[in-house]
PDB file of C-alpha atoms in Angstrom:
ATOM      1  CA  UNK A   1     -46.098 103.994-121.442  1.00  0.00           C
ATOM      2  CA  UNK A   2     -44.904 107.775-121.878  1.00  0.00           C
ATOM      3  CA  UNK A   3     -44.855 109.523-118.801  1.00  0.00           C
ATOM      4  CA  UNK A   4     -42.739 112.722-118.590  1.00  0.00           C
ATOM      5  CA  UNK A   5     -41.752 114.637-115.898  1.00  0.00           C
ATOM      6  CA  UNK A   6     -44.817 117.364-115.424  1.00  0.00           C
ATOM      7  CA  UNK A   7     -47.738 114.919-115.925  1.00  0.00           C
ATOM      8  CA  UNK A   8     -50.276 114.488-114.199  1.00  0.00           C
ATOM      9  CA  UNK A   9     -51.405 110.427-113.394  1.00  0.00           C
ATOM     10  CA  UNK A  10     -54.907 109.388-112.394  1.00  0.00           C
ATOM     11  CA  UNK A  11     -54.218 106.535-110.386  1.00  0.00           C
ATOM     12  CA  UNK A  12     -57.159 103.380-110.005  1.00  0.00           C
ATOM     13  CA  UNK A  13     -56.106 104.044-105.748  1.00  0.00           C
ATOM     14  CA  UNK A  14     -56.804 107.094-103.621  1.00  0.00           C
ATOM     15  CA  UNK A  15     -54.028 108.190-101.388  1.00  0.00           C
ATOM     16  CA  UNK A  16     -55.129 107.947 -97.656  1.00  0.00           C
ATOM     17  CA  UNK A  17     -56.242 112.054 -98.461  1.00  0.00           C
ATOM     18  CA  UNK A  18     -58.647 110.918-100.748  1.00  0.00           C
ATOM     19  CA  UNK A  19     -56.821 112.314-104.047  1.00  0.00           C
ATOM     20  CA  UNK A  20     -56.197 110.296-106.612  1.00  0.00           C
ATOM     21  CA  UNK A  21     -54.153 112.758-109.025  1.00  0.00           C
ATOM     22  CA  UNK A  22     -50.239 112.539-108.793  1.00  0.00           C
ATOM     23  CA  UNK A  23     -48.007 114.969-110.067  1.00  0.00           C
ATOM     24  CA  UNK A  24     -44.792 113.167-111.817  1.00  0.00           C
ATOM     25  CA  UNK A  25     -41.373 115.432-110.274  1.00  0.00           C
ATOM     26  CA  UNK A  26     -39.334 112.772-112.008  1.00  0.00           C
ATOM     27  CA  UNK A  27     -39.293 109.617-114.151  1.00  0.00           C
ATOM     28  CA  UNK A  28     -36.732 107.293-114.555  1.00  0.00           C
ATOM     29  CA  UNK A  29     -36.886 103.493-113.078  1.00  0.00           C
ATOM     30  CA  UNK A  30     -38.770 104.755-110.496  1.00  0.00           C
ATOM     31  CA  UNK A  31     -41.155 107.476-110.241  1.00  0.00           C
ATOM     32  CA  UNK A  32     -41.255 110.996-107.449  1.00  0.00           C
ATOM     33  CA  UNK A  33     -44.611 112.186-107.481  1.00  0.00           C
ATOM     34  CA  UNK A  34     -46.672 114.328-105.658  1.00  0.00           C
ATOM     35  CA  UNK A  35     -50.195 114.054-104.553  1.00  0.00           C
ATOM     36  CA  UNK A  36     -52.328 116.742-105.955  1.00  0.00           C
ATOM     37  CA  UNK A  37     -54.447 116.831-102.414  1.00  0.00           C
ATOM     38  CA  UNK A  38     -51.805 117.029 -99.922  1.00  0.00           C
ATOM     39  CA  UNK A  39     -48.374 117.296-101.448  1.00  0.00           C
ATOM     40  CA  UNK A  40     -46.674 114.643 -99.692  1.00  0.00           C
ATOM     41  CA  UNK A  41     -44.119 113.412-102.007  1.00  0.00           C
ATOM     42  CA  UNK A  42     -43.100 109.611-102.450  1.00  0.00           C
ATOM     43  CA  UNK A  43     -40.679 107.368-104.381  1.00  0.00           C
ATOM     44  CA  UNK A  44     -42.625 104.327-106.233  1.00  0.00           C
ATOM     45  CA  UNK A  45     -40.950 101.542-108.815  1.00  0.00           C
ATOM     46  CA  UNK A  46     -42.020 102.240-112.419  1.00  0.00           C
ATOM     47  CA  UNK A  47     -43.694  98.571-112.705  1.00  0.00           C
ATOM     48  CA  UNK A  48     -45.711  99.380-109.640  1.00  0.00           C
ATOM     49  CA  UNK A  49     -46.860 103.116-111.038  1.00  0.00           C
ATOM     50  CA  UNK A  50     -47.457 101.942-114.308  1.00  0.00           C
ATOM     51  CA  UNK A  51     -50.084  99.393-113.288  1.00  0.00           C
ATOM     52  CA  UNK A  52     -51.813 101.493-111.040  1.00  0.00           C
ATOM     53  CA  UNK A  53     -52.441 104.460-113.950  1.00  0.00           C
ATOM     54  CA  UNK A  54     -56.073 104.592-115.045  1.00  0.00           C
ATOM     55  CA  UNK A  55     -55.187 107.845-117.299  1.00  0.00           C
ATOM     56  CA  UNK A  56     -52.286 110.644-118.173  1.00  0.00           C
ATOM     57  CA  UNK A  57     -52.616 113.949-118.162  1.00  0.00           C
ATOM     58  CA  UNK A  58     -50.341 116.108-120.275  1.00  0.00           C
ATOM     59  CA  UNK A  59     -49.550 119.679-119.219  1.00  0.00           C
ATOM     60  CA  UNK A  60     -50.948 122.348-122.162  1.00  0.00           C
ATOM     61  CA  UNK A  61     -47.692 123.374-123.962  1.00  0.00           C
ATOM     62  CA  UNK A  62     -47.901 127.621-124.240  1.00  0.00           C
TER      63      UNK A  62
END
């Protein structure tokens, strides 16, 4: 799966806020994202973060 920093993942799971959109601040063998509803920021394994994406949204390149 190709997922970049800047992306945006739909994740099958809500967050306790009730947002489901994370924002990817860096990708490597683990994943820093940030929840689009609250912006609490969180450290999860790849494996885990790949499973859990229902869909990836790219930024709009300018």
């Amino acid at each position: 799966m190709d997922i970049e920093k800047g992306d945006t993942l739909v994740m099958k799971k809500k967050h306790p806020c009730g947002s489901n959109e994370m924002l990817v601040l860096r990708s490597g063998m683990d994943f820093k994202l940030r929840c689009a509803g609250c912006s609490h920021e969180f450290m999860i394994p790849r494996s885990k973060a790949e499973k859990n994406v229902k869909r990836v949204i790219k930024p709009k390149e300018s």
